[in-house]
Short mmCIF file of C-alpha atoms in Angstrom, two decimals:
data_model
loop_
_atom_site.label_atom_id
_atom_site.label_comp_id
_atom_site.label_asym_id
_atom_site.label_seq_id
_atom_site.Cartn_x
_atom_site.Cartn_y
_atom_site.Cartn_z
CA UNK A 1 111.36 53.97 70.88
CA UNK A 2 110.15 54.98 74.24
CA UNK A 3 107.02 57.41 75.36
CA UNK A 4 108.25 60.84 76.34
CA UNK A 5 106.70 60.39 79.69
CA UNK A 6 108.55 57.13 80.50
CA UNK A 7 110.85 57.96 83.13
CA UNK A 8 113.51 55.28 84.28
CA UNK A 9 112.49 55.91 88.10
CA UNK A 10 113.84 51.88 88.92
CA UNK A 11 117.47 53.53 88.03
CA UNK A 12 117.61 56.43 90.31
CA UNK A 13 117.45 56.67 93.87
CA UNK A 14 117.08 58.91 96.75
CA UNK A 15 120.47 59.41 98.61
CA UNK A 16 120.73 57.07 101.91
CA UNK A 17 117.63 55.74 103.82
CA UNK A 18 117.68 59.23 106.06
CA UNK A 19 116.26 61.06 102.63
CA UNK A 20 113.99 58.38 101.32
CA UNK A 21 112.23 58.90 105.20
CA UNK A 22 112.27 62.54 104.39
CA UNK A 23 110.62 61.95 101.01
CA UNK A 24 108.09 59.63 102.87
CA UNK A 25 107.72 61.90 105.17
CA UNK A 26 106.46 64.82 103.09
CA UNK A 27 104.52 62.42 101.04
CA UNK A 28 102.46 61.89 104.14
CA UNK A 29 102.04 65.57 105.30
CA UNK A 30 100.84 66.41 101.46
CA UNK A 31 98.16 63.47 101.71
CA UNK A 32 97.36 64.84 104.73
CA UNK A 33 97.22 68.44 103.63
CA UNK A 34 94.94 69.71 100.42
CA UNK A 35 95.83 69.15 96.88
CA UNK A 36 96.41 72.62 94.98
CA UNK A 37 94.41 72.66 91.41
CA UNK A 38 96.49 71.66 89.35
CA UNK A 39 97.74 68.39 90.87
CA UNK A 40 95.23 66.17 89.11
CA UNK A 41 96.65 67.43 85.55
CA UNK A 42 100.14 66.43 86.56
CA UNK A 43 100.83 62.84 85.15
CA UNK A 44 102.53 60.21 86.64
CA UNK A 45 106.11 60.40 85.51
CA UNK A 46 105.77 64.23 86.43
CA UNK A 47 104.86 63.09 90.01
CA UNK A 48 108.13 60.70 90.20
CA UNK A 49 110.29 62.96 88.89
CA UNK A 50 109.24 65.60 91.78
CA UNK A 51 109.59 62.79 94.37
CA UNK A 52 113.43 62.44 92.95
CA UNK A 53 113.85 65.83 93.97
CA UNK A 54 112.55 64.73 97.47
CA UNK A 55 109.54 67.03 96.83
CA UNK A 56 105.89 65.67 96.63
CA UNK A 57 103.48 67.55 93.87
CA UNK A 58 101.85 69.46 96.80
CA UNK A 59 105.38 70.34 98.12
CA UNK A 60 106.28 71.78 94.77
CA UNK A 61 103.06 73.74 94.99
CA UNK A 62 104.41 75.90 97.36
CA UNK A 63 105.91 79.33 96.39
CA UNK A 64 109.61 79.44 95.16
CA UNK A 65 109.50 75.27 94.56
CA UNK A 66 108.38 73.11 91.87
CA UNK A 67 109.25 71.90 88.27
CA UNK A 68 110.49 74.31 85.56
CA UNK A 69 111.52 77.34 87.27
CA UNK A 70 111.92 75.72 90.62
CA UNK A 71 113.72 76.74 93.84
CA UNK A 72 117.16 74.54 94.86
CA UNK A 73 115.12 70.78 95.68
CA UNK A 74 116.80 70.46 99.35
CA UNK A 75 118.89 73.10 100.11
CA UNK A 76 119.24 71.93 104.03
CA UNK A 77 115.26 71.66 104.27
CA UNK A 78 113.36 68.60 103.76
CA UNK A 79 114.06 67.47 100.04
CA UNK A 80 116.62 64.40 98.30
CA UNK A 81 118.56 64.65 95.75
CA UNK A 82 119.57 63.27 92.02
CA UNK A 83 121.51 60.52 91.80
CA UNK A 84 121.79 58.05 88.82
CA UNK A 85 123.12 54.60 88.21
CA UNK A 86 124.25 54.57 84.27
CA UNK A 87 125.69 57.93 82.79
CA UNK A 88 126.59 58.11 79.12
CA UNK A 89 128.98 60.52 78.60
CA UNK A 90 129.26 62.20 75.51
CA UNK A 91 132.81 63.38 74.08
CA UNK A 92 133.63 65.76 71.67
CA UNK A 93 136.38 65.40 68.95
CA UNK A 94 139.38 67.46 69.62
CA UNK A 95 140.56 69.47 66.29
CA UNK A 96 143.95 67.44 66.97
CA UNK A 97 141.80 63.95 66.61
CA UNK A 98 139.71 65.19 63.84
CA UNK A 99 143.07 66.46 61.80
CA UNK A 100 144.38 62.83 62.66
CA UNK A 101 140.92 60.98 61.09
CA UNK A 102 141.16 63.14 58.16
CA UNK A 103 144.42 62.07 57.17
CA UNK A 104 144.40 58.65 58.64
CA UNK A 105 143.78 57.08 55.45
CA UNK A 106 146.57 58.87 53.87
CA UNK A 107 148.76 56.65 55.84
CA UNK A 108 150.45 59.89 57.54
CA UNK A 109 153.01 59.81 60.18
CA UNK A 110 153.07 61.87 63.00
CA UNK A 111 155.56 64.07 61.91
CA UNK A 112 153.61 64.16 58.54
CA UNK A 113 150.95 65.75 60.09
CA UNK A 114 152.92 68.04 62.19
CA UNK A 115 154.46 69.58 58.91
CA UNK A 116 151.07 69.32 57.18
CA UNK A 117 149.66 71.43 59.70
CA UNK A 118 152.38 73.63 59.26
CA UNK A 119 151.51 75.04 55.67
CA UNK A 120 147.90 75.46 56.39
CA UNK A 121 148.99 77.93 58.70
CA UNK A 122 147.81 75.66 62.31
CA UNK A 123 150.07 74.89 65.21
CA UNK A 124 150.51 71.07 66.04
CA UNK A 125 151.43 71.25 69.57
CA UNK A 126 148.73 74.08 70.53
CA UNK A 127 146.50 71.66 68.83
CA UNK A 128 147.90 68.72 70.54
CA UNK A 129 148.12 70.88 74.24
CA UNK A 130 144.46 72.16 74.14
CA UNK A 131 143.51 68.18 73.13
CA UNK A 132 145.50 66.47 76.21
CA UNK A 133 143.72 69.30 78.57
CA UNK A 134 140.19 67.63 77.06
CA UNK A 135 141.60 64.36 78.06
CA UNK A 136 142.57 65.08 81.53
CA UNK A 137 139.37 66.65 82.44
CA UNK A 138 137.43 63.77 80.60
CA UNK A 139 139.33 61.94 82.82
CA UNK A 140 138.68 63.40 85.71
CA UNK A 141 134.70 63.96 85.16
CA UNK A 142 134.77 59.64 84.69
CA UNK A 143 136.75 58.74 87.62
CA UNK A 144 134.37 60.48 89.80
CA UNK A 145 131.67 59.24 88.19
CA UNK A 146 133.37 55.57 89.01
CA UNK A 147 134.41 56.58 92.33
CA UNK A 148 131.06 57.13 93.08
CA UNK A 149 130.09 53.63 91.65
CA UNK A 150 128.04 55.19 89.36
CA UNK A 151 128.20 52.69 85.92
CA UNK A 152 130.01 54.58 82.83
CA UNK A 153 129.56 54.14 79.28
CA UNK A 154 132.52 56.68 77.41
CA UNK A 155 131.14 57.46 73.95
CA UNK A 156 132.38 59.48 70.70
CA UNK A 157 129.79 61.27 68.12
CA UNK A 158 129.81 58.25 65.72
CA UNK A 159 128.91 55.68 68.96
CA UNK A 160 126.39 58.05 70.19
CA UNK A 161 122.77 56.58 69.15
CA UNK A 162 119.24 56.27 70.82
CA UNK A 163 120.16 52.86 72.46
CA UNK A 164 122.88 54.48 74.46
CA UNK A 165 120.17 57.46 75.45
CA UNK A 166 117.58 54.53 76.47
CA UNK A 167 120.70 52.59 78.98
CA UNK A 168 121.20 55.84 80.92
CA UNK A 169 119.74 57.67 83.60
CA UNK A 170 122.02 61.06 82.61
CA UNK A 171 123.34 61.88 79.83
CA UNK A 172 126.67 64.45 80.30
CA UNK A 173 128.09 66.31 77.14
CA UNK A 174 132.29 66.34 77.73
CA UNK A 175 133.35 69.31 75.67
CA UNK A 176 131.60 72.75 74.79
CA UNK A 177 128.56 74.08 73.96
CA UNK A 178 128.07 72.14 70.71
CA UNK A 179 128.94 68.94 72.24
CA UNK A 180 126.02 69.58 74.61
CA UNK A 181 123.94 70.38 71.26
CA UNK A 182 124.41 66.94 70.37
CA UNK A 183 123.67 64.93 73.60
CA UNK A 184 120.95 67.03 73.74
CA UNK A 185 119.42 66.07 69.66
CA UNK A 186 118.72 62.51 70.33
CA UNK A 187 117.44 62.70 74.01
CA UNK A 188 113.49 62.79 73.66
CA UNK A 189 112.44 61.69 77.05
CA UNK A 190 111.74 65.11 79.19
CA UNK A 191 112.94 63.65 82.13
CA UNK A 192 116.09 62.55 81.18
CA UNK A 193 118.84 65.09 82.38
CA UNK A 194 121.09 66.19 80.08
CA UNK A 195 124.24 68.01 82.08
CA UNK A 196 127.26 69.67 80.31
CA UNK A 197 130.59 69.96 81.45
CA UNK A 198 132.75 72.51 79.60
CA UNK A 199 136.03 70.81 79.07
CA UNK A 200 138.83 73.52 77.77
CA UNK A 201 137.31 76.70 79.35
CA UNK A 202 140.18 78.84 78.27
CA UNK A 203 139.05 78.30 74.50
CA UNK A 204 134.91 77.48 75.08
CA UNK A 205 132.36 79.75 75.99
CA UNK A 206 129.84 77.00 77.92
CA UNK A 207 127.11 78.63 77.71
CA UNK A 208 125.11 75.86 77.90
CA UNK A 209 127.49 74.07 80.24
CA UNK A 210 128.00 73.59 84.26
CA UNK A 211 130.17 76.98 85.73
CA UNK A 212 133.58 76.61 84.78
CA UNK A 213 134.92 75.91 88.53
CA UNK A 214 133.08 72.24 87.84
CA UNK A 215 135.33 71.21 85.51
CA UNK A 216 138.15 70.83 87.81
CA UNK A 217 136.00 69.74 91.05
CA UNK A 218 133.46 67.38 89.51
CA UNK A 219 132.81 65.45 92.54
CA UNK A 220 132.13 68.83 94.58
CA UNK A 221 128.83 69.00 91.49
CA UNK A 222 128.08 65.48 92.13
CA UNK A 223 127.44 65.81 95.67
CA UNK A 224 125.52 68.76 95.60
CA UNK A 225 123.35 66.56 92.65
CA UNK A 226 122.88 64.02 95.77
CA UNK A 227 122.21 66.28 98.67
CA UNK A 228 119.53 68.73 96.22
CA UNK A 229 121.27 71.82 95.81
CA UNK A 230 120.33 72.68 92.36
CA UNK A 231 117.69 73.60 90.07
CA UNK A 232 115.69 71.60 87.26
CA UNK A 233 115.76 73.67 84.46
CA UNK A 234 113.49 72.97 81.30
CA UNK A 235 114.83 73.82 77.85
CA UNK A 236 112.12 74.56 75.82
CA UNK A 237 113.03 72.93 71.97
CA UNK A 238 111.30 73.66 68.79
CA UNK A 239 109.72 70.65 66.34
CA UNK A 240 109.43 70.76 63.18
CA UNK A 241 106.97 69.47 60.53
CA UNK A 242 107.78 69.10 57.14
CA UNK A 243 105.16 68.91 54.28
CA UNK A 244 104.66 69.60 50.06
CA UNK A 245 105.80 68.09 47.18
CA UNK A 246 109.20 66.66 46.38
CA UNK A 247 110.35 66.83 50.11
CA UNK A 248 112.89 64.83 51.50
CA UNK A 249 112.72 63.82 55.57
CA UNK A 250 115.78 62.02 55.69
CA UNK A 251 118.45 64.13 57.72
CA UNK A 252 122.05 64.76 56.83
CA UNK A 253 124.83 65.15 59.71
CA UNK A 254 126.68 68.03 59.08
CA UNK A 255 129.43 67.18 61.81
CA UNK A 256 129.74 63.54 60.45
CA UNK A 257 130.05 64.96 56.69
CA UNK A 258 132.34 67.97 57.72
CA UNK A 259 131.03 68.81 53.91
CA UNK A 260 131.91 71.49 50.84
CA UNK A 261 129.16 73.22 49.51
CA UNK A 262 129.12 70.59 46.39
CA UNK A 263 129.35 67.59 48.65
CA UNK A 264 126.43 68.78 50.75
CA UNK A 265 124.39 69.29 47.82
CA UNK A 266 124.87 65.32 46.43
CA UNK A 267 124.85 64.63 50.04
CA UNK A 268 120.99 65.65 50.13
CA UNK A 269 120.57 64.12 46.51
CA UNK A 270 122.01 60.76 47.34
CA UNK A 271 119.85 60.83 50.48
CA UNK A 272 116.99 61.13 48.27
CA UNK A 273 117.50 58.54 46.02
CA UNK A 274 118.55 56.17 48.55
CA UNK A 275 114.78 56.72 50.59
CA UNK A 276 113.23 56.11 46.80
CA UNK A 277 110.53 58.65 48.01
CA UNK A 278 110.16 61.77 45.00
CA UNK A 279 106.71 62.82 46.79
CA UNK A 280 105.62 63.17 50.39
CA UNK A 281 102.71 65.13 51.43
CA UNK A 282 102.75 64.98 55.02
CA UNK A 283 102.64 67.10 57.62
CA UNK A 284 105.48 65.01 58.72
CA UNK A 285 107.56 65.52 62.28
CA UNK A 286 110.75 65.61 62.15
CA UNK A 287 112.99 63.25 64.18
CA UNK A 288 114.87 66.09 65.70
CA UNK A 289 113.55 69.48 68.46
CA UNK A 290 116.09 72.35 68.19
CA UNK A 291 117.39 73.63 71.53
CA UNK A 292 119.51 76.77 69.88
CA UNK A 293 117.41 77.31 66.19
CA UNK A 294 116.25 76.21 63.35
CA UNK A 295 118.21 78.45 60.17
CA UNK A 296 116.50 78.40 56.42
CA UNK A 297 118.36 79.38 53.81
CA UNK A 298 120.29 78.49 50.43
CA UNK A 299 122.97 76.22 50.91
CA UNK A 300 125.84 77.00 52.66
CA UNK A 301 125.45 80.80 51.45
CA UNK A 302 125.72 78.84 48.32
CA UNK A 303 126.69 80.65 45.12
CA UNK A 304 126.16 80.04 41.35
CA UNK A 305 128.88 79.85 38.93
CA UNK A 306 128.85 81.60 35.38
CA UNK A 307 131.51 81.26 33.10
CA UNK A 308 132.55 83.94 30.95
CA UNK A 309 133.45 84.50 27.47
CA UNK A 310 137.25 83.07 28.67
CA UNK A 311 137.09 79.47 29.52
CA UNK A 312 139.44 80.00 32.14
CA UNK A 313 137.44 82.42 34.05
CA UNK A 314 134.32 82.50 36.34
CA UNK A 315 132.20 85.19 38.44
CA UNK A 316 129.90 84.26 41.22
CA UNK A 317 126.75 85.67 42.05
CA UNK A 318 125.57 85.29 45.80
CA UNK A 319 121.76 83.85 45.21
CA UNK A 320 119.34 85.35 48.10
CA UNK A 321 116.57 82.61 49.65
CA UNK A 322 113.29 83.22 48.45
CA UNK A 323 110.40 82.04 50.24
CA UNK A 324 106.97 83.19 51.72
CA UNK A 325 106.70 83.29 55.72
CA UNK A 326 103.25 83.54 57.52
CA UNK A 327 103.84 84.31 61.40
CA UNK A 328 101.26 83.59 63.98
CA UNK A 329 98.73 81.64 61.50
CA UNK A 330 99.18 85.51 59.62
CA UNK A 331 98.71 86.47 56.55
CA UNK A 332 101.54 84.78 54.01
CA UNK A 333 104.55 87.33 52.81
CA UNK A 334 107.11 86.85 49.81
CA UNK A 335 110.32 87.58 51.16
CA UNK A 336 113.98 87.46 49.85
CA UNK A 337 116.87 87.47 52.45
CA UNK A 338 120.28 86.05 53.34
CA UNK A 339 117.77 83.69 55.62
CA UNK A 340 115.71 82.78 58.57
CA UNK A 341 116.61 82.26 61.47
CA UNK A 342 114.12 80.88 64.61
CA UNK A 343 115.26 80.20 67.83
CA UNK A 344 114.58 79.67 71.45
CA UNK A 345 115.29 81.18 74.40
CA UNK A 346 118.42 79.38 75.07
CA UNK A 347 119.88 80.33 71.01
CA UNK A 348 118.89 83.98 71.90
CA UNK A 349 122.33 84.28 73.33
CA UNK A 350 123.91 82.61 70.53
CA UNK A 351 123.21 83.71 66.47
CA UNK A 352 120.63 84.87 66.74
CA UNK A 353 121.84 87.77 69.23
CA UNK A 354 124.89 87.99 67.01
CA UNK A 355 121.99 88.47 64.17
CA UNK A 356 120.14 91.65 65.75
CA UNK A 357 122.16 92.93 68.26
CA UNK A 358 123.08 96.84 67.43
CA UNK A 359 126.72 98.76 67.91
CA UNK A 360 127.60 101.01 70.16
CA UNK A 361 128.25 103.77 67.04
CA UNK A 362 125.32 102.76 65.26
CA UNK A 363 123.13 104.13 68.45
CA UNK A 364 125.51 106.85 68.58
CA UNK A 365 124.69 108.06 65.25
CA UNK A 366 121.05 107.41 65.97
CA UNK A 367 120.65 109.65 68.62
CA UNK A 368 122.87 112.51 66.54
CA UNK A 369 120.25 112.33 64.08
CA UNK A 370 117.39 112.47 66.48
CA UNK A 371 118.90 115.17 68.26
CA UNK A 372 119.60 117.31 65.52
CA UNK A 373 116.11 116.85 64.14
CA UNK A 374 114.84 118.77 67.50
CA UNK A 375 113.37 114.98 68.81
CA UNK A 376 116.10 114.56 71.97
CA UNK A 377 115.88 116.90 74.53
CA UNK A 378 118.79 116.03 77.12
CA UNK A 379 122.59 115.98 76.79
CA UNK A 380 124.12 113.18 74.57
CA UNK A 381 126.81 111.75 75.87
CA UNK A 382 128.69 107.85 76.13
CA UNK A 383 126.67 107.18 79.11
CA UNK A 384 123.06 107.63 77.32
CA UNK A 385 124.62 105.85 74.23
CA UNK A 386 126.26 102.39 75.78
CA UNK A 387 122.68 101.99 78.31
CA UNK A 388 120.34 102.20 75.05
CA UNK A 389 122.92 99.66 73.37
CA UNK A 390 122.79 97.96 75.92
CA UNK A 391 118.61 97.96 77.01
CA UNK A 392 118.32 97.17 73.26
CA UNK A 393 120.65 94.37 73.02
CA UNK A 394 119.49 92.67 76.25
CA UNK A 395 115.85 93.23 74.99
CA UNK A 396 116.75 90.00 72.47
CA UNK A 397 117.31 87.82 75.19
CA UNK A 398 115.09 85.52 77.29
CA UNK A 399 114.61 82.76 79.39
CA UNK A 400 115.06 79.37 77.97
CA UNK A 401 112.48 78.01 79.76
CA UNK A 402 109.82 80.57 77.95
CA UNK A 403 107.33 78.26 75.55
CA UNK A 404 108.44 81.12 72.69
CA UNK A 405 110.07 81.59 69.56
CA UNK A 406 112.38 84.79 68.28
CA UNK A 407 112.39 84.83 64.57
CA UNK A 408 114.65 87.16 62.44
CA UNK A 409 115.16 88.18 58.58
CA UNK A 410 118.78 88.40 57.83
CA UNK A 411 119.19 91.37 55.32
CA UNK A 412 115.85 91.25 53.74
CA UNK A 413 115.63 92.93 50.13
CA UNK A 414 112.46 95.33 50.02
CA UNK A 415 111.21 96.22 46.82
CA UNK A 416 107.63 96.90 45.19
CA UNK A 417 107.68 92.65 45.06
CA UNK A 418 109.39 91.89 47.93
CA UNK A 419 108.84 93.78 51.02
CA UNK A 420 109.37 92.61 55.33
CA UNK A 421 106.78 94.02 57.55
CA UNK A 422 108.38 92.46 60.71
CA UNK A 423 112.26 91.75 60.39
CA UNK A 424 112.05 90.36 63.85
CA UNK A 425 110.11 89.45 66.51
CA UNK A 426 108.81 86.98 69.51
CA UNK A 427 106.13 84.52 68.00
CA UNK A 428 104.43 80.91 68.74
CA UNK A 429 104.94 79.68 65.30
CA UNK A 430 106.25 80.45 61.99
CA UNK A 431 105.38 78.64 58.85
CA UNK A 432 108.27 78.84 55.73
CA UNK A 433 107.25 78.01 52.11
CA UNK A 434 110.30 77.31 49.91
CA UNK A 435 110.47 78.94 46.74
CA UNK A 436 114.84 78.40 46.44
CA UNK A 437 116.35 76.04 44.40
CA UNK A 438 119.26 74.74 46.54
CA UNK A 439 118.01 75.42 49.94
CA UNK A 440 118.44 73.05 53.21
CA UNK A 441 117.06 74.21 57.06
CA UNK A 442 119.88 73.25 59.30
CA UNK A 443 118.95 72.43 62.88
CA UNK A 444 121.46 73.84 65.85
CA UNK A 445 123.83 73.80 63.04
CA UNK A 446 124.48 70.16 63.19
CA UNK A 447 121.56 68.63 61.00
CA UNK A 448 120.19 69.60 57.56
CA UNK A 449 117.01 68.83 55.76
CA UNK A 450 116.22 69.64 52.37
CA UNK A 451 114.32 72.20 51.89
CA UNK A 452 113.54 73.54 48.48
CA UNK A 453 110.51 74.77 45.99
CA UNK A 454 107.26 73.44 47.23
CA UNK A 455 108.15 71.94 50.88
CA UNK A 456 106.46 73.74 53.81
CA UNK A 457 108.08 73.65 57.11
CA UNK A 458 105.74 74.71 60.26
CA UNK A 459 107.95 75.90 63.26
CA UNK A 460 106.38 75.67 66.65
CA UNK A 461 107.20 75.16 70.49
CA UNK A 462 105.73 72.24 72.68
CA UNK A 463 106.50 71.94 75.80
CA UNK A 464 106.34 68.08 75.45
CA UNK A 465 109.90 68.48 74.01
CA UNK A 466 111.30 69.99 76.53
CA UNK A 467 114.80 68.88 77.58
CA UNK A 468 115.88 68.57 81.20
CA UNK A 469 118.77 70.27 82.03
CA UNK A 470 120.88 71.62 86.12
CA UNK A 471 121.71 74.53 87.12
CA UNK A 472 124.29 75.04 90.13
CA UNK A 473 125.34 78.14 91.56
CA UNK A 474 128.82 78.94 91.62
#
């Protein structure tokens, strides 16, 4: 392992000897000029990492520059630019490839899995288009990472590990928004950049990704990484500690185990027996920071079977999480929901928006009822109804670079035992005590921990974990 601070500065360089003079340069006029407060509480790595940018710690002082939240680092005035000399890039698994590994040991042909697809209802050569339109741009993002002489290292989920993270300077997610998800989980160092590159637009949102018009003029982004004309941005992440009785810290890949709701369950168990560890107290930290959320729940909306008087036939009953939630070091509430979910400000555009945000006829209704009760005085009308949808609904979102967490109760059950004083809202840190049975808290959807009767799991934001991410304009 390596400290968070530790910042390969040996690896990257300023662009051409005209920019490292610039950086000197400005170096020299900040010596020169006073230090603001701050600059003694800046640490070294911090320091390097603004001289990267071609800006010195006083330089980034100055209004509309600086670290998190910064101006463009150049933009035609006196700053460098980014430019690394080992990128790992990180490529998703095309539904094509993953139908192809699923039945590889099957000993399929081709045409076997063209007709296989077939009765499930899929369609091979979409599936096989969409996956050759991956390829190319793959393609196309490493040759001008090569034609730039920068040093490649082309790796798939399964070759994706911390040593690959420690031998690059970047660290570029080919594929969508969950392919950037997982560059992102094993990159701890905060000054490691982690850039996206959405590879099949026309079927992935990339959110978290470059703008789409990258994908097909890669070497346009790359230059504007060497001359400065972009922004740092810092994903905040949320960390997790895990501690009780009977906990388990060993992770389970959810991607890897593509698992039912029965084969996730032994998954866990054979986890557990394999670690030998029954009880933990802890608090332990988890070896993985969240950059969309953190979801607690039963498993898999798990369900438990009865069987009937007919041996033939069984009914299911859907079995709500129960747990006890204290927000903000609050008092401690028993709760039973469909689950929790806690996220940060980059995930408030993804579940957990999906999660809260309100319809267009539910407002309508809303204000019929208020208006009708003598409580809205001014015409109703489509107009008044889609801006309070949509004040409300943008109301959930916020910047991903805000040290704060958005909690939210899916369908809580309220009753003289159970009740849900807040079913949302911003907080700093939530702390979950399991009372379910079969329970797991997934991480950005990808890992799962066990997470049943007596484990505690504290939920909290620091800004340590912060990943390092670009933004370029359009």
């Amino acid at each position: 392992m390596f400290s968070a601070w530790g910042f390969p500065c040996g690896r990257l360089r300023l662009v051409g000897r005209a920019a490292a003079r610039r950086s000197a340069l400005l170096c020299q006029r900040a010596a020169a000029s006073p230090s603001p407060p701050w600059l003694p509480l800046l640490g070294g790595a911090h320091r390097r990492l603004l001289a990267l940018g071609g800006l010195s710690p006083s330089a980034a002082a100055a209004p509309g520059r600086g670290v998190a939240g910064a101006a463009p680092c150049g933009s035609g005035e006196a700053g460098g630019g980014f430019r690394p000399s080992r990128v790992a890039v990180v490529v998703k698994t095309t539904r094509y490839e993953f139908e192809q590994q699923r039945y590889r040991y099957a000993g399929l042909s081709e045409e076997d899995l063209k007709q296989l697809l077939a009765l499930k209802g899929s369609n091979y050569a979409g599936l096989l288009e969409r996956h050759r339109i991956h390829t190319k741009n793959v393609e196309h993002v490493v040759d001008s990472l090569r034609n730039e002489r920068i040093e490649v290292r082309l790796v798939k989920r399964r070759e994706y590990n911390e040593e690959t993270v420690r031998w690059a300077d970047a660290v570029i997610s080919a594929g969508g928004d969950g392919t950037m998800l997982l560059a992102a989980s094993k990159v701890f160092d905060k000054f490691k950049p982690v850039i996206g590159i959405n590879t099949d637009p026309e079927r992935s949102e990339g959110h978290l990704c470059l703008p789409v018009r990258y994908t097909h003029s890669f070497p346009e982004a790359l230059q504007k990484l060497y001359r400065g004309e972009f922004r740092w941005q810092w994903r905040q992440r949320i960390r997790l500690y895990l501690e009780g009785t009977g906990i388990n810290t060993t992770p389970v890949d959810l991607h890897e185990q593509q698992l039912s709701q029965e084969q996730h369950s032994r998954a866990h168990i054979n986890e557990r027996f394999q670690d030998q560890r029954s009880d933990i107290s802890g608090p332990h930290l988890l070896p993985v920071r969240a950059l969309n959320e953190v979801f607690i729940g039963e498993s898999l909306s798990s369900r438990e079977n009865f069987k009937s008087c007919k041996p033939s036939f069984k009914f299911s009953l859907h079995r709500a999480s129960y747990y006890e939630i204290s927000v903000d070091d609050g008092p401690w509430e028993k709760q039973k929901s469909s689950g929790l979910n806690v996220c940060t400000g980059t995930g408030s555009k993804a579940w957990s928006y999906n999660i809260n945000k309100v319809a267009h006829q539910a407002i309508e209704e809303i204000l019929k009822m208020a208006k009708k009760h003598g409580s809205l005085n001014m015409p109703l009308n489509m107009e008044l109804v889609h801006k309070v949808t949509n004040d409300y609904n943008e109301s959930l979102l916020y910047s991903p670079e805000e040290p704060k967490m958005f909690f939210s109760v899916r369908e809580p059950i309220v009753n003289r035992v159970f009740s849900s004083s807040r079913q949302r809202g911003f907080s700093s840190k939530v702390c979950v005590r399991s009372r379910c049975w079969d329970a797991c808290m997934v991480v950005d959807g990808g890992t799962s921990f066990e997470f049943n009767d007596g484990a505690i799991a504290s939920i909290l934001i620091d800004t340590e974990d912060s990943l390092c991410t670009v933004l370029l304009e359009e």
